[in-house]
């Protein structure tokens, strides 16, 4: 008789993160923006002082890209529909306006997290509780608590540090399932000649989505993005550094399935649900990364405000960085 192969049980997030640090209640029982509270006037003014060249970069990926829109498996790309255009006035039933005005109009059908976007802090949870201890039942029918709306109302402004992990590792893109730690971030920063400081907005480049544009649907086979990998030490580092916002160019910010424990999206829970770290995904960092490699400036001013969507679990955004 052939012995059955050993299988390792995947732990629950309740067990895995039982001793993980938490910021629940730190900014009051009603807080819905979490670690963005670390970004105040002092951080804003310091970041403004880093604008020395007048360079401007936008980080949103194109919605409706003819080459395709990378989205989380199970989601569909945005569909834009033309409602009015010049051909509308070929019909005698077309709307008529004094003076002869014609115009174009269109609409979009899209997942709110189907492009470059911010997560609301209540987007992901375990154990029946979302950010700040709110009951997960508050998500039924839309997020009554910790939606993206409070983040959009507040806005995000601070010092960013670009950490180009792909260039640091000497490859055009990171590989499927490739991981890195906070120690790797520190080494990357040192190699780039930039310091990661408390309350920095971390911007991480993997260029993994280049493979989506090269491979098409084959990109989703064995889907497992590269990214940060969970450890208690990494979570404590985020806590000690008071990181408000993690921005990446992947669909879900972290290695999809943790190679050490088999759990999916651990850091969405350890960082966002527990610490209130805001997550920004699917950013287009290529122009910024190329320019930073050329001029050696990996820090600057980051400004972002997702669309204000009532009860939304996430919302599109076009972040702007200035150097």
Tab-separated table of C-alpha atoms in Angstrom:
chain	number	residue	atom	x	y	z
A	1	UNK	CA	0.000	0.000	0.000
A	2	UNK	CA	1.332	3.407	-0.951
A	3	UNK	CA	1.493	5.878	1.893
A	4	UNK	CA	-0.566	9.017	1.508
A	5	UNK	CA	1.572	12.151	1.076
A	6	UNK	CA	1.691	14.362	4.131
A	7	UNK	CA	-0.387	17.504	3.937
A	8	UNK	CA	0.233	20.505	6.087
A	9	UNK	CA	-2.895	22.107	7.454
A	10	UNK	CA	-3.312	25.756	6.517
A	11	UNK	CA	-3.775	27.790	9.701
A	12	UNK	CA	-6.703	30.122	10.165
A	13	UNK	CA	-5.990	33.833	10.191
A	14	UNK	CA	-7.350	33.885	13.740
A	15	UNK	CA	-4.567	31.537	14.801
A	16	UNK	CA	-1.820	32.911	12.568
A	17	UNK	CA	-2.368	36.520	13.652
A	18	UNK	CA	-3.425	35.853	17.257
A	19	UNK	CA	-0.482	37.826	18.652
A	20	UNK	CA	-0.199	40.345	15.813
A	21	UNK	CA	-0.152	44.037	16.779
A	22	UNK	CA	-3.342	46.057	16.433
A	23	UNK	CA	-4.198	49.743	16.192
A	24	UNK	CA	-7.882	49.271	16.976
A	25	UNK	CA	-9.055	52.118	19.163
A	26	UNK	CA	-5.812	54.082	18.804
A	27	UNK	CA	-7.569	56.967	17.061
A	28	UNK	CA	-10.939	56.447	18.712
A	29	UNK	CA	-13.705	53.879	18.463
A	30	UNK	CA	-15.194	55.501	15.355
A	31	UNK	CA	-12.016	55.833	13.279
A	32	UNK	CA	-12.286	54.726	9.639
A	33	UNK	CA	-8.976	55.910	8.100
A	34	UNK	CA	-6.482	54.102	10.324
A	35	UNK	CA	-2.810	54.783	9.804
A	36	UNK	CA	-3.524	57.727	7.523
A	37	UNK	CA	-3.813	59.555	10.850
A	38	UNK	CA	-0.014	59.478	10.879
A	39	UNK	CA	-0.026	61.974	7.987
A	40	UNK	CA	-0.525	65.463	9.380
A	41	UNK	CA	0.603	69.000	8.491
A	42	UNK	CA	4.196	68.242	9.497
A	43	UNK	CA	4.425	65.345	7.047
A	44	UNK	CA	2.717	67.318	4.276
A	45	UNK	CA	5.046	70.313	4.568
A	46	UNK	CA	8.147	68.121	4.742
A	47	UNK	CA	7.069	66.303	1.576
A	48	UNK	CA	6.374	69.565	-0.259
A	49	UNK	CA	9.985	70.522	0.429
A	50	UNK	CA	11.157	67.537	-1.607
A	51	UNK	CA	9.782	68.977	-4.846
A	52	UNK	CA	12.979	70.324	-6.416
A	53	UNK	CA	12.740	69.611	-10.139
A	54	UNK	CA	9.105	70.301	-10.964
A	55	UNK	CA	8.602	66.816	-12.431
A	56	UNK	CA	5.082	65.362	-12.296
A	57	UNK	CA	4.093	61.700	-12.691
A	58	UNK	CA	0.633	60.134	-12.626
A	59	UNK	CA	0.386	56.542	-11.440
A	60	UNK	CA	-2.998	55.309	-12.682
A	61	UNK	CA	-3.148	52.585	-15.282
A	62	UNK	CA	-5.331	53.313	-18.285
A	63	UNK	CA	-8.924	52.106	-17.908
A	64	UNK	CA	-10.011	50.376	-21.099
A	65	UNK	CA	-6.447	49.853	-22.281
A	66	UNK	CA	-6.530	48.356	-25.810
A	67	UNK	CA	-3.845	45.944	-24.586
A	68	UNK	CA	-6.096	44.783	-21.736
A	69	UNK	CA	-6.822	45.667	-18.106
A	70	UNK	CA	-5.173	43.518	-15.423
A	71	UNK	CA	-7.755	42.596	-12.782
A	72	UNK	CA	-8.080	40.187	-9.866
A	73	UNK	CA	-9.190	36.701	-11.010
A	74	UNK	CA	-12.974	36.587	-11.173
A	75	UNK	CA	-13.341	40.275	-11.934
A	76	UNK	CA	-13.927	41.589	-15.421
A	77	UNK	CA	-12.296	44.620	-17.031
A	78	UNK	CA	-14.187	47.886	-17.272
A	79	UNK	CA	-16.590	48.302	-20.180
A	80	UNK	CA	-17.059	51.787	-21.595
A	81	UNK	CA	-20.199	52.327	-23.673
A	82	UNK	CA	-20.707	55.260	-26.002
A	83	UNK	CA	-24.163	56.787	-25.490
A	84	UNK	CA	-24.046	59.897	-27.691
A	85	UNK	CA	-21.715	60.952	-30.506
A	86	UNK	CA	-21.992	62.744	-33.841
A	87	UNK	CA	-23.872	59.805	-35.349
A	88	UNK	CA	-26.688	60.427	-32.862
A	89	UNK	CA	-27.638	63.496	-34.874
A	90	UNK	CA	-28.085	61.407	-38.013
A	91	UNK	CA	-31.525	60.652	-36.566
A	92	UNK	CA	-34.361	63.176	-36.558
A	93	UNK	CA	-35.116	62.011	-33.001
A	94	UNK	CA	-31.787	63.307	-31.675
A	95	UNK	CA	-31.951	65.898	-28.883
A	96	UNK	CA	-31.957	69.462	-30.148
A	97	UNK	CA	-30.392	72.392	-28.308
A	98	UNK	CA	-30.622	76.115	-29.020
A	99	UNK	CA	-27.641	77.114	-31.103
A	100	UNK	CA	-27.045	73.639	-32.548
A	101	UNK	CA	-24.964	72.053	-29.771
A	102	UNK	CA	-23.893	68.446	-30.299
A	103	UNK	CA	-21.909	66.452	-27.696
A	104	UNK	CA	-20.440	63.099	-26.786
A	105	UNK	CA	-21.520	61.123	-23.735
A	106	UNK	CA	-20.554	57.708	-22.396
A	107	UNK	CA	-20.801	55.500	-19.339
A	108	UNK	CA	-18.676	52.854	-17.664
A	109	UNK	CA	-19.492	49.505	-16.067
A	110	UNK	CA	-16.598	48.514	-13.843
A	111	UNK	CA	-15.484	46.899	-10.626
A	112	UNK	CA	-14.525	49.675	-8.241
A	113	UNK	CA	-11.310	47.749	-7.654
A	114	UNK	CA	-10.772	46.877	-11.291
A	115	UNK	CA	-8.092	49.484	-11.954
A	116	UNK	CA	-5.547	51.511	-9.978
A	117	UNK	CA	-7.419	51.868	-6.700
A	118	UNK	CA	-7.542	52.340	-2.955
A	119	UNK	CA	-9.039	49.720	-0.667
A	120	UNK	CA	-11.406	50.836	2.041
A	121	UNK	CA	-10.133	49.541	5.388
A	122	UNK	CA	-13.200	47.307	5.654
A	123	UNK	CA	-12.461	45.545	2.370
A	124	UNK	CA	-10.951	42.398	3.934
A	125	UNK	CA	-11.475	40.709	7.297
A	126	UNK	CA	-11.539	37.510	9.300
A	127	UNK	CA	-13.131	36.417	12.553
A	128	UNK	CA	-16.277	38.473	11.998
A	129	UNK	CA	-14.527	41.827	12.566
A	130	UNK	CA	-13.243	44.438	10.135
A	131	UNK	CA	-10.910	47.377	10.840
A	132	UNK	CA	-11.191	48.928	14.303
A	133	UNK	CA	-13.352	46.095	15.568
A	134	UNK	CA	-16.451	46.966	13.550
A	135	UNK	CA	-18.776	44.008	13.028
A	136	UNK	CA	-18.360	42.354	9.626
A	137	UNK	CA	-22.144	42.471	9.261
A	138	UNK	CA	-21.722	46.208	8.633
A	139	UNK	CA	-20.507	45.223	5.154
A	140	UNK	CA	-23.853	43.700	4.154
A	141	UNK	CA	-25.290	45.663	1.245
A	142	UNK	CA	-22.326	48.051	1.274
A	143	UNK	CA	-19.768	49.155	3.842
A	144	UNK	CA	-21.477	51.177	6.562
A	145	UNK	CA	-18.113	51.350	8.350
A	146	UNK	CA	-14.530	51.670	7.062
A	147	UNK	CA	-15.530	52.151	3.438
A	148	UNK	CA	-13.338	54.000	0.958
A	149	UNK	CA	-15.396	57.175	1.401
A	150	UNK	CA	-13.622	58.460	4.569
A	151	UNK	CA	-10.262	57.942	2.850
A	152	UNK	CA	-11.513	59.835	-0.194
A	153	UNK	CA	-12.857	62.659	1.969
A	154	UNK	CA	-9.529	62.960	3.762
A	155	UNK	CA	-7.046	62.572	0.908
A	156	UNK	CA	-3.507	61.198	1.165
A	157	UNK	CA	-0.465	63.499	1.109
A	158	UNK	CA	3.046	62.733	2.301
A	159	UNK	CA	6.604	61.760	1.479
A	160	UNK	CA	6.887	58.748	-0.794
A	161	UNK	CA	9.868	56.469	-1.204
A	162	UNK	CA	10.051	54.392	-4.382
A	163	UNK	CA	11.645	50.993	-3.799
A	164	UNK	CA	12.411	49.442	-7.170
A	165	UNK	CA	12.684	45.783	-6.235
A	166	UNK	CA	12.897	44.606	-9.847
A	167	UNK	CA	15.926	46.778	-10.613
A	168	UNK	CA	17.441	45.993	-7.229
A	169	UNK	CA	17.321	42.294	-8.074
A	170	UNK	CA	18.646	42.908	-11.577
A	171	UNK	CA	15.662	41.620	-13.546
A	172	UNK	CA	12.991	43.185	-15.761
A	173	UNK	CA	10.160	41.787	-13.621
A	174	UNK	CA	9.917	39.820	-10.431
A	175	UNK	CA	8.866	36.204	-10.888
A	176	UNK	CA	5.581	34.543	-10.051
A	177	UNK	CA	5.419	33.971	-6.292
A	178	UNK	CA	8.755	35.724	-5.642
A	179	UNK	CA	8.890	37.201	-2.159
A	180	UNK	CA	10.757	39.894	-0.281
A	181	UNK	CA	10.853	41.150	3.287
A	182	UNK	CA	11.230	44.464	5.081
A	183	UNK	CA	14.944	43.731	5.302
A	184	UNK	CA	15.009	43.535	1.509
A	185	UNK	CA	13.239	46.910	1.378
A	186	UNK	CA	15.912	48.410	3.614
A	187	UNK	CA	18.686	46.952	1.462
A	188	UNK	CA	17.002	48.238	-1.697
A	189	UNK	CA	16.701	51.701	-0.175
A	190	UNK	CA	20.373	51.692	0.806
A	191	UNK	CA	21.378	50.649	-2.717
A	192	UNK	CA	19.301	53.510	-4.129
A	193	UNK	CA	20.795	56.019	-1.688
A	194	UNK	CA	17.477	56.854	-0.028
A	195	UNK	CA	16.336	56.452	3.573
A	196	UNK	CA	13.022	54.983	4.656
A	197	UNK	CA	11.699	57.217	7.414
A	198	UNK	CA	8.829	56.991	9.826
A	199	UNK	CA	5.435	57.747	8.296
A	200	UNK	CA	6.668	57.331	4.703
A	201	UNK	CA	4.343	56.195	1.936
A	202	UNK	CA	6.035	53.101	0.522
A	203	UNK	CA	5.850	52.649	-3.264
A	204	UNK	CA	7.049	49.213	-4.406
A	205	UNK	CA	7.861	48.301	-7.996
A	206	UNK	CA	7.916	44.702	-9.237
A	207	UNK	CA	6.887	45.326	-12.883
A	208	UNK	CA	5.074	41.975	-12.637
A	209	UNK	CA	2.095	43.216	-14.640
A	210	UNK	CA	4.343	43.527	-17.679
A	211	UNK	CA	3.837	39.764	-17.914
A	212	UNK	CA	0.079	40.312	-18.224
A	213	UNK	CA	0.610	42.435	-21.323
A	214	UNK	CA	3.056	39.896	-22.748
A	215	UNK	CA	1.163	36.704	-21.890
A	216	UNK	CA	-2.513	37.651	-22.025
A	217	UNK	CA	-4.832	35.142	-20.342
A	218	UNK	CA	-1.911	32.768	-19.737
A	219	UNK	CA	-0.829	35.273	-17.090
A	220	UNK	CA	-3.566	33.907	-14.793
A	221	UNK	CA	-2.432	30.272	-14.932
A	222	UNK	CA	-1.219	29.314	-11.459
A	223	UNK	CA	-1.885	32.897	-10.373
A	224	UNK	CA	0.490	33.916	-7.590
A	225	UNK	CA	1.828	37.453	-7.609
A	226	UNK	CA	5.190	38.406	-6.152
A	227	UNK	CA	5.431	40.738	-3.186
A	228	UNK	CA	6.014	41.206	0.493
A	229	UNK	CA	5.659	38.043	2.551
A	230	UNK	CA	4.247	37.849	6.057
A	231	UNK	CA	6.377	37.505	9.150
A	232	UNK	CA	5.754	38.799	12.667
A	233	UNK	CA	8.906	40.888	12.275
A	234	UNK	CA	7.642	42.545	9.092
A	235	UNK	CA	4.320	43.461	10.699
A	236	UNK	CA	6.097	44.869	13.741
A	237	UNK	CA	8.354	46.905	11.445
A	238	UNK	CA	5.322	48.442	9.742
A	239	UNK	CA	3.935	49.202	13.188
A	240	UNK	CA	7.179	50.715	14.494
A	241	UNK	CA	7.699	52.757	11.308
A	242	UNK	CA	4.081	53.996	11.416
A	243	UNK	CA	3.651	53.343	7.699
A	244	UNK	CA	0.370	54.943	6.533
A	245	UNK	CA	0.065	53.682	2.958
A	246	UNK	CA	1.520	50.822	0.904
A	247	UNK	CA	1.423	51.382	-2.873
A	248	UNK	CA	2.373	48.642	-5.320
A	249	UNK	CA	2.143	47.856	-9.026
A	250	UNK	CA	0.580	44.429	-8.458
A	251	UNK	CA	-3.091	43.553	-8.280
A	252	UNK	CA	-3.048	42.671	-4.576
A	253	UNK	CA	0.010	44.253	-2.944
A	254	UNK	CA	1.594	41.064	-1.564
A	255	UNK	CA	2.502	37.510	-2.505
A	256	UNK	CA	-0.882	35.970	-3.233
A	257	UNK	CA	-0.365	32.705	-1.361
A	258	UNK	CA	2.144	32.721	1.474
A	259	UNK	CA	4.752	30.019	0.732
A	260	UNK	CA	5.421	29.510	4.436
A	261	UNK	CA	1.895	28.773	5.626
A	262	UNK	CA	-0.388	28.479	2.578
A	263	UNK	CA	-2.671	31.337	3.655
A	264	UNK	CA	-3.942	33.800	1.054
A	265	UNK	CA	-3.389	37.550	1.445
A	266	UNK	CA	-2.097	37.499	5.013
A	267	UNK	CA	-0.856	41.090	4.895
A	268	UNK	CA	-4.223	42.460	3.818
A	269	UNK	CA	-5.315	41.345	7.256
A	270	UNK	CA	-2.177	41.902	9.347
A	271	UNK	CA	-1.558	45.371	7.897
A	272	UNK	CA	-4.914	46.726	6.706
A	273	UNK	CA	-7.453	45.065	9.004
A	274	UNK	CA	-5.292	45.139	12.132
A	275	UNK	CA	-2.990	48.169	11.743
A	276	UNK	CA	-5.126	50.305	9.442
A	277	UNK	CA	-2.450	50.567	6.734
A	278	UNK	CA	-4.123	51.797	3.550
A	279	UNK	CA	-3.423	49.709	0.438
A	280	UNK	CA	-3.122	51.061	-3.105
A	281	UNK	CA	-2.922	48.560	-5.950
A	282	UNK	CA	-2.271	48.270	-9.712
A	283	UNK	CA	-0.199	51.470	-9.844
A	284	UNK	CA	1.740	52.212	-13.028
A	285	UNK	CA	5.253	52.944	-11.794
A	286	UNK	CA	7.235	52.547	-15.011
A	287	UNK	CA	7.772	56.190	-15.990
A	288	UNK	CA	8.557	57.161	-12.405
A	289	UNK	CA	10.968	54.248	-11.989
A	290	UNK	CA	12.818	55.007	-15.224
A	291	UNK	CA	13.172	58.655	-14.279
A	292	UNK	CA	14.300	57.830	-10.749
A	293	UNK	CA	16.947	55.448	-12.054
A	294	UNK	CA	18.183	58.250	-14.307
A	295	UNK	CA	18.246	61.148	-11.828
A	296	UNK	CA	18.757	59.195	-8.591
A	297	UNK	CA	15.834	60.823	-6.753
A	298	UNK	CA	13.660	58.131	-5.175
A	299	UNK	CA	11.669	60.373	-2.833
A	300	UNK	CA	9.185	63.168	-3.305
A	301	UNK	CA	5.642	64.384	-2.738
A	302	UNK	CA	2.760	61.915	-3.086
A	303	UNK	CA	-0.821	63.155	-3.462
A	304	UNK	CA	-3.879	60.965	-3.935
A	305	UNK	CA	-7.623	61.030	-3.403
A	306	UNK	CA	-9.764	58.089	-4.542
A	307	UNK	CA	-13.215	58.797	-5.920
A	308	UNK	CA	-15.798	59.445	-3.212
A	309	UNK	CA	-18.031	56.378	-3.398
A	310	UNK	CA	-20.640	55.962	-0.677
A	311	UNK	CA	-20.295	52.561	1.037
A	312	UNK	CA	-17.648	51.507	-1.496
A	313	UNK	CA	-15.148	48.772	-0.629
A	314	UNK	CA	-12.656	50.486	-2.913
A	315	UNK	CA	-12.400	53.210	-5.515
A	316	UNK	CA	-10.335	54.169	-8.583
A	317	UNK	CA	-7.553	56.701	-8.118
A	318	UNK	CA	-4.934	58.515	-10.175
A	319	UNK	CA	-2.137	59.290	-7.704
A	320	UNK	CA	0.237	62.137	-8.541
A	321	UNK	CA	3.857	62.290	-7.429
A	322	UNK	CA	6.138	65.284	-7.748
A	323	UNK	CA	9.926	65.520	-7.613
